[in-house]
Amino acid sequence: PLSCRCRISSGKTGILLRTENRSSDDGGLLSFLETEVTSISDIGDFRDPLSDCALLKAALICLGLVTEDQIHHHLSLQPLINRFCDSVTDVRIEIVTASILPQGSGMGTSSILAAAVLACIT
């Protein structure tokens, strides 16, 4: 009922984060939130559960892509992405999560999805 896909794209920059809600009947796309992270300040709202893709932003911080100190000092994001991906050229991280469980179901979806995101990225 939950999935995460991650890829690194050469020749592109930034981070694309997307969360999809899908039908439990046929897996069809019901809705999605998508966010382009192009500057370090775009990740700064990771603690706000109402911000778009907050879970994905928090996962990137937990994995060490960016530290809170770096966010506060407004460092350039792209060199951090390149270092995280062990790339000497600019790359883009794309993370897409999907769920067929209803939001707020009380089934631990966020916790399980967070584990899937961490496993997928590492």
JSON list of C-alpha atoms in Angstrom, two decimals:
[
{"chain": "A", "resi": 1, "resn": "PRO", "atom": "CA", "xyz": [0.00, 0.00, 0.00]},
{"chain": "A", "resi": 2, "resn": "LEU", "atom": "CA", "xyz": [3.06, 2.32, 0.29]},
{"chain": "A", "resi": 3, "resn": "SER", "atom": "CA", "xyz": [5.95, 2.91, -2.05]},
{"chain": "A", "resi": 4, "resn": "CYS", "atom": "CA", "xyz": [8.91, 5.18, -2.63]},
{"chain": "A", "resi": 5, "resn": "ARG", "atom": "CA", "xyz": [10.94, 5.72, -5.79]},
{"chain": "A", "resi": 6, "resn": "CYS", "atom": "CA", "xyz": [14.13, 7.71, -5.93]},
{"chain": "A", "resi": 7, "resn": "ARG", "atom": "CA", "xyz": [16.46, 8.53, -8.77]},
{"chain": "A", "resi": 8, "resn": "ILE", "atom": "CA", "xyz": [19.34, 10.82, -9.60]},
{"chain": "A", "resi": 9, "resn": "SER", "atom": "CA", "xyz": [19.20, 12.69, -12.92]},
{"chain": "A", "resi": 10, "resn": "SER", "atom": "CA", "xyz": [22.31, 14.07, -14.58]},
{"chain": "A", "resi": 11, "resn": "GLY", "atom": "CA", "xyz": [22.28, 17.49, -16.17]},
{"chain": "A", "resi": 12, "resn": "LYS", "atom": "CA", "xyz": [19.48, 18.76, -13.93]},
{"chain": "A", "resi": 13, "resn": "THR", "atom": "CA", "xyz": [19.60, 20.56, -10.60]},
{"chain": "A", "resi": 14, "resn": "GLY", "atom": "CA", "xyz": [17.70, 20.76, -7.34]},
{"chain": "A", "resi": 15, "resn": "ILE", "atom": "CA", "xyz": [15.34, 18.28, -5.75]},
{"chain": "A", "resi": 16, "resn": "LEU", "atom": "CA", "xyz": [11.89, 17.20, -6.90]},
{"chain": "A", "resi": 17, "resn": "LEU", "atom": "CA", "xyz": [9.63, 15.91, -4.12]},
{"chain": "A", "resi": 18, "resn": "ARG", "atom": "CA", "xyz": [6.25, 14.38, -4.89]},
{"chain": "A", "resi": 19, "resn": "THR", "atom": "CA", "xyz": [3.68, 12.60, -2.71]},
{"chain": "A", "resi": 20, "resn": "GLU", "atom": "CA", "xyz": [0.84, 10.76, -4.41]},
{"chain": "A", "resi": 21, "resn": "ASN", "atom": "CA", "xyz": [-2.48, 9.54, -3.01]},
{"chain": "A", "resi": 22, "resn": "ARG", "atom": "CA", "xyz": [-3.81, 6.62, -5.02]},
{"chain": "A", "resi": 23, "resn": "SER", "atom": "CA", "xyz": [-7.06, 4.67, -5.15]},
{"chain": "A", "resi": 24, "resn": "SER", "atom": "CA", "xyz": [-7.14, 1.42, -3.17]},
{"chain": "A", "resi": 25, "resn": "ASP", "atom": "CA", "xyz": [-9.42, -0.01, -5.87]},
{"chain": "A", "resi": 26, "resn": "ASP", "atom": "CA", "xyz": [-7.25, 0.33, -8.97]},
{"chain": "A", "resi": 27, "resn": "GLY", "atom": "CA", "xyz": [-4.16, 2.32, -7.93]},
{"chain": "A", "resi": 28, "resn": "GLY", "atom": "CA", "xyz": [-5.27, 5.31, -9.99]},
{"chain": "A", "resi": 29, "resn": "LEU", "atom": "CA", "xyz": [-3.91, 8.71, -9.04]},
{"chain": "A", "resi": 30, "resn": "LEU", "atom": "CA", "xyz": [-6.36, 10.64, -6.84]},
{"chain": "A", "resi": 31, "resn": "SER", "atom": "CA", "xyz": [-4.21, 13.62, -5.89]},
{"chain": "A", "resi": 32, "resn": "PHE", "atom": "CA", "xyz": [-0.61, 14.66, -5.43]},
{"chain": "A", "resi": 33, "resn": "LEU", "atom": "CA", "xyz": [1.60, 17.34, -3.91]},
{"chain": "A", "resi": 34, "resn": "GLU", "atom": "CA", "xyz": [4.78, 18.28, -5.70]},
{"chain": "A", "resi": 35, "resn": "THR", "atom": "CA", "xyz": [7.49, 20.63, -4.62]},
{"chain": "A", "resi": 36, "resn": "GLU", "atom": "CA", "xyz": [10.64, 21.87, -6.33]},
{"chain": "A", "resi": 37, "resn": "VAL", "atom": "CA", "xyz": [13.48, 22.46, -3.91]},
{"chain": "A", "resi": 38, "resn": "THR", "atom": "CA", "xyz": [15.90, 24.87, -5.55]},
{"chain": "A", "resi": 39, "resn": "SER", "atom": "CA", "xyz": [17.35, 26.68, -2.55]},
{"chain": "A", "resi": 40, "resn": "ILE", "atom": "CA", "xyz": [18.27, 25.61, 0.94]},
{"chain": "A", "resi": 41, "resn": "SER", "atom": "CA", "xyz": [15.52, 27.77, 2.42]},
{"chain": "A", "resi": 42, "resn": "ASP", "atom": "CA", "xyz": [12.94, 25.57, 0.59]},
{"chain": "A", "resi": 43, "resn": "ILE", "atom": "CA", "xyz": [13.80, 22.77, 3.04]},
{"chain": "A", "resi": 44, "resn": "GLY", "atom": "CA", "xyz": [13.51, 25.01, 6.13]},
{"chain": "A", "resi": 45, "resn": "ASP", "atom": "CA", "xyz": [9.84, 24.19, 6.73]},
{"chain": "A", "resi": 46, "resn": "PHE", "atom": "CA", "xyz": [10.50, 20.48, 7.25]},
{"chain": "A", "resi": 47, "resn": "ARG", "atom": "CA", "xyz": [9.15, 20.67, 10.83]},
{"chain": "A", "resi": 48, "resn": "ASP", "atom": "CA", "xyz": [5.78, 22.02, 9.69]},
{"chain": "A", "resi": 49, "resn": "PRO", "atom": "CA", "xyz": [3.46, 19.04, 9.06]},
{"chain": "A", "resi": 50, "resn": "LEU", "atom": "CA", "xyz": [1.32, 21.26, 6.83]},
{"chain": "A", "resi": 51, "resn": "SER", "atom": "CA", "xyz": [4.16, 22.16, 4.45]},
{"chain": "A", "resi": 52, "resn": "ASP", "atom": "CA", "xyz": [4.26, 20.34, 1.14]},
{"chain": "A", "resi": 53, "resn": "CYS", "atom": "CA", "xyz": [6.32, 17.15, 1.29]},
{"chain": "A", "resi": 54, "resn": "ALA", "atom": "CA", "xyz": [7.46, 17.79, 4.90]},
{"chain": "A", "resi": 55, "resn": "LEU", "atom": "CA", "xyz": [8.13, 14.09, 5.48]},
{"chain": "A", "resi": 56, "resn": "LEU", "atom": "CA", "xyz": [10.45, 13.92, 2.49]},
{"chain": "A", "resi": 57, "resn": "LYS", "atom": "CA", "xyz": [12.28, 17.08, 3.55]},
{"chain": "A", "resi": 58, "resn": "ALA", "atom": "CA", "xyz": [12.74, 15.68, 7.06]},
{"chain": "A", "resi": 59, "resn": "ALA", "atom": "CA", "xyz": [14.11, 12.43, 5.61]},
{"chain": "A", "resi": 60, "resn": "LEU", "atom": "CA", "xyz": [16.72, 14.35, 3.62]},
{"chain": "A", "resi": 61, "resn": "ILE", "atom": "CA", "xyz": [17.83, 16.11, 6.79]},
{"chain": "A", "resi": 62, "resn": "CYS", "atom": "CA", "xyz": [17.95, 12.82, 8.73]},
{"chain": "A", "resi": 63, "resn": "LEU", "atom": "CA", "xyz": [20.15, 11.33, 6.02]},
{"chain": "A", "resi": 64, "resn": "GLY", "atom": "CA", "xyz": [22.57, 14.26, 6.22]},
{"chain": "A", "resi": 65, "resn": "LEU", "atom": "CA", "xyz": [21.95, 15.99, 2.89]},
{"chain": "A", "resi": 66, "resn": "VAL", "atom": "CA", "xyz": [21.51, 19.26, 4.76]},
{"chain": "A", "resi": 67, "resn": "THR", "atom": "CA", "xyz": [21.92, 20.22, 8.41]},
{"chain": "A", "resi": 68, "resn": "GLU", "atom": "CA", "xyz": [19.76, 22.68, 10.27]},
{"chain": "A", "resi": 69, "resn": "ASP", "atom": "CA", "xyz": [22.84, 24.86, 10.71]},
{"chain": "A", "resi": 70, "resn": "GLN", "atom": "CA", "xyz": [23.35, 24.98, 6.94]},
{"chain": "A", "resi": 71, "resn": "ILE", "atom": "CA", "xyz": [19.71, 25.99, 6.49]},
{"chain": "A", "resi": 72, "resn": "HIS", "atom": "CA", "xyz": [20.13, 28.86, 8.95]},
{"chain": "A", "resi": 73, "resn": "HIS", "atom": "CA", "xyz": [23.30, 30.04, 7.20]},
{"chain": "A", "resi": 74, "resn": "HIS", "atom": "CA", "xyz": [21.62, 29.95, 3.77]},
{"chain": "A", "resi": 75, "resn": "LEU", "atom": "CA", "xyz": [24.34, 27.89, 2.10]},
{"chain": "A", "resi": 76, "resn": "SER", "atom": "CA", "xyz": [24.04, 27.05, -1.57]},
{"chain": "A", "resi": 77, "resn": "LEU", "atom": "CA", "xyz": [22.03, 23.85, -2.01]},
{"chain": "A", "resi": 78, "resn": "GLN", "atom": "CA", "xyz": [23.40, 22.42, -5.27]},
{"chain": "A", "resi": 79, "resn": "PRO", "atom": "CA", "xyz": [26.94, 21.68, -3.98]},
{"chain": "A", "resi": 80, "resn": "LEU", "atom": "CA", "xyz": [25.37, 19.81, -1.05]},
{"chain": "A", "resi": 81, "resn": "ILE", "atom": "CA", "xyz": [23.23, 17.75, -3.44]},
{"chain": "A", "resi": 82, "resn": "ASN", "atom": "CA", "xyz": [26.24, 16.93, -5.61]},
{"chain": "A", "resi": 83, "resn": "ARG", "atom": "CA", "xyz": [28.30, 15.89, -2.57]},
{"chain": "A", "resi": 84, "resn": "PHE", "atom": "CA", "xyz": [25.43, 13.79, -1.18]},
{"chain": "A", "resi": 85, "resn": "CYS", "atom": "CA", "xyz": [25.14, 11.99, -4.53]},
{"chain": "A", "resi": 86, "resn": "ASP", "atom": "CA", "xyz": [28.94, 11.71, -4.84]},
{"chain": "A", "resi": 87, "resn": "SER", "atom": "CA", "xyz": [28.85, 13.57, -8.17]},
{"chain": "A", "resi": 88, "resn": "VAL", "atom": "CA", "xyz": [31.37, 16.05, -9.60]},
{"chain": "A", "resi": 89, "resn": "THR", "atom": "CA", "xyz": [28.71, 17.45, -11.95]},
{"chain": "A", "resi": 90, "resn": "ASP", "atom": "CA", "xyz": [25.28, 18.88, -11.16]},
{"chain": "A", "resi": 91, "resn": "VAL", "atom": "CA", "xyz": [22.60, 16.28, -10.49]},
{"chain": "A", "resi": 92, "resn": "ARG", "atom": "CA", "xyz": [18.98, 16.33, -9.41]},
{"chain": "A", "resi": 93, "resn": "ILE", "atom": "CA", "xyz": [17.37, 14.12, -6.78]},
{"chain": "A", "resi": 94, "resn": "GLU", "atom": "CA", "xyz": [13.80, 13.00, -7.51]},
{"chain": "A", "resi": 95, "resn": "ILE", "atom": "CA", "xyz": [11.77, 11.32, -4.78]},
{"chain": "A", "resi": 96, "resn": "VAL", "atom": "CA", "xyz": [8.20, 10.10, -5.32]},
{"chain": "A", "resi": 97, "resn": "THR", "atom": "CA", "xyz": [6.09, 8.43, -2.65]},
{"chain": "A", "resi": 98, "resn": "ALA", "atom": "CA", "xyz": [2.70, 6.82, -3.13]},
{"chain": "A", "resi": 99, "resn": "SER", "atom": "CA", "xyz": [0.03, 5.55, -0.75]},
{"chain": "A", "resi": 100, "resn": "ILE", "atom": "CA", "xyz": [-3.30, 3.84, -1.19]},
{"chain": "A", "resi": 101, "resn": "LEU", "atom": "CA", "xyz": [-4.13, 4.25, 2.52]},
{"chain": "A", "resi": 102, "resn": "PRO", "atom": "CA", "xyz": [-6.46, 7.09, 3.47]},
{"chain": "A", "resi": 103, "resn": "GLN", "atom": "CA", "xyz": [-4.81, 10.10, 5.08]},
{"chain": "A", "resi": 104, "resn": "GLY", "atom": "CA", "xyz": [-5.41, 10.19, 8.83]},
{"chain": "A", "resi": 105, "resn": "SER", "atom": "CA", "xyz": [-6.36, 6.51, 8.96]},
{"chain": "A", "resi": 106, "resn": "GLY", "atom": "CA", "xyz": [-4.37, 5.94, 12.15]},
{"chain": "A", "resi": 107, "resn": "MET", "atom": "CA", "xyz": [-2.56, 3.01, 10.55]},
{"chain": "A", "resi": 108, "resn": "GLY", "atom": "CA", "xyz": [0.94, 4.46, 11.04]},
{"chain": "A", "resi": 109, "resn": "THR", "atom": "CA", "xyz": [1.24, 5.41, 7.40]},
{"chain": "A", "resi": 110, "resn": "SER", "atom": "CA", "xyz": [3.63, 8.31, 7.99]},
{"chain": "A", "resi": 111, "resn": "SER", "atom": "CA", "xyz": [6.04, 6.22, 10.08]},
{"chain": "A", "resi": 112, "resn": "ILE", "atom": "CA", "xyz": [6.06, 3.34, 7.64]},
{"chain": "A", "resi": 113, "resn": "LEU", "atom": "CA", "xyz": [6.41, 5.67, 4.67]},
{"chain": "A", "resi": 114, "resn": "ALA", "atom": "CA", "xyz": [9.30, 7.47, 6.39]},
{"chain": "A", "resi": 115, "resn": "ALA", "atom": "CA", "xyz": [11.09, 4.12, 6.76]},
{"chain": "A", "resi": 116, "resn": "ALA", "atom": "CA", "xyz": [10.46, 3.36, 3.08]},
{"chain": "A", "resi": 117, "resn": "VAL", "atom": "CA", "xyz": [11.88, 6.76, 2.08]},
{"chain": "A", "resi": 118, "resn": "LEU", "atom": "CA", "xyz": [15.02, 6.27, 4.19]},
{"chain": "A", "resi": 119, "resn": "ALA", "atom": "CA", "xyz": [15.53, 2.77, 2.78]},
{"chain": "A", "resi": 120, "resn": "CYS", "atom": "CA", "xyz": [15.00, 3.95, -0.79]},
{"chain": "A", "resi": 121, "resn": "ILE", "atom": "CA", "xyz": [17.41, 6.88, -0.59]},
{"chain": "A", "resi": 122, "resn": "THR", "atom": "CA", "xyz": [20.19, 4.93, 1.10]}
]
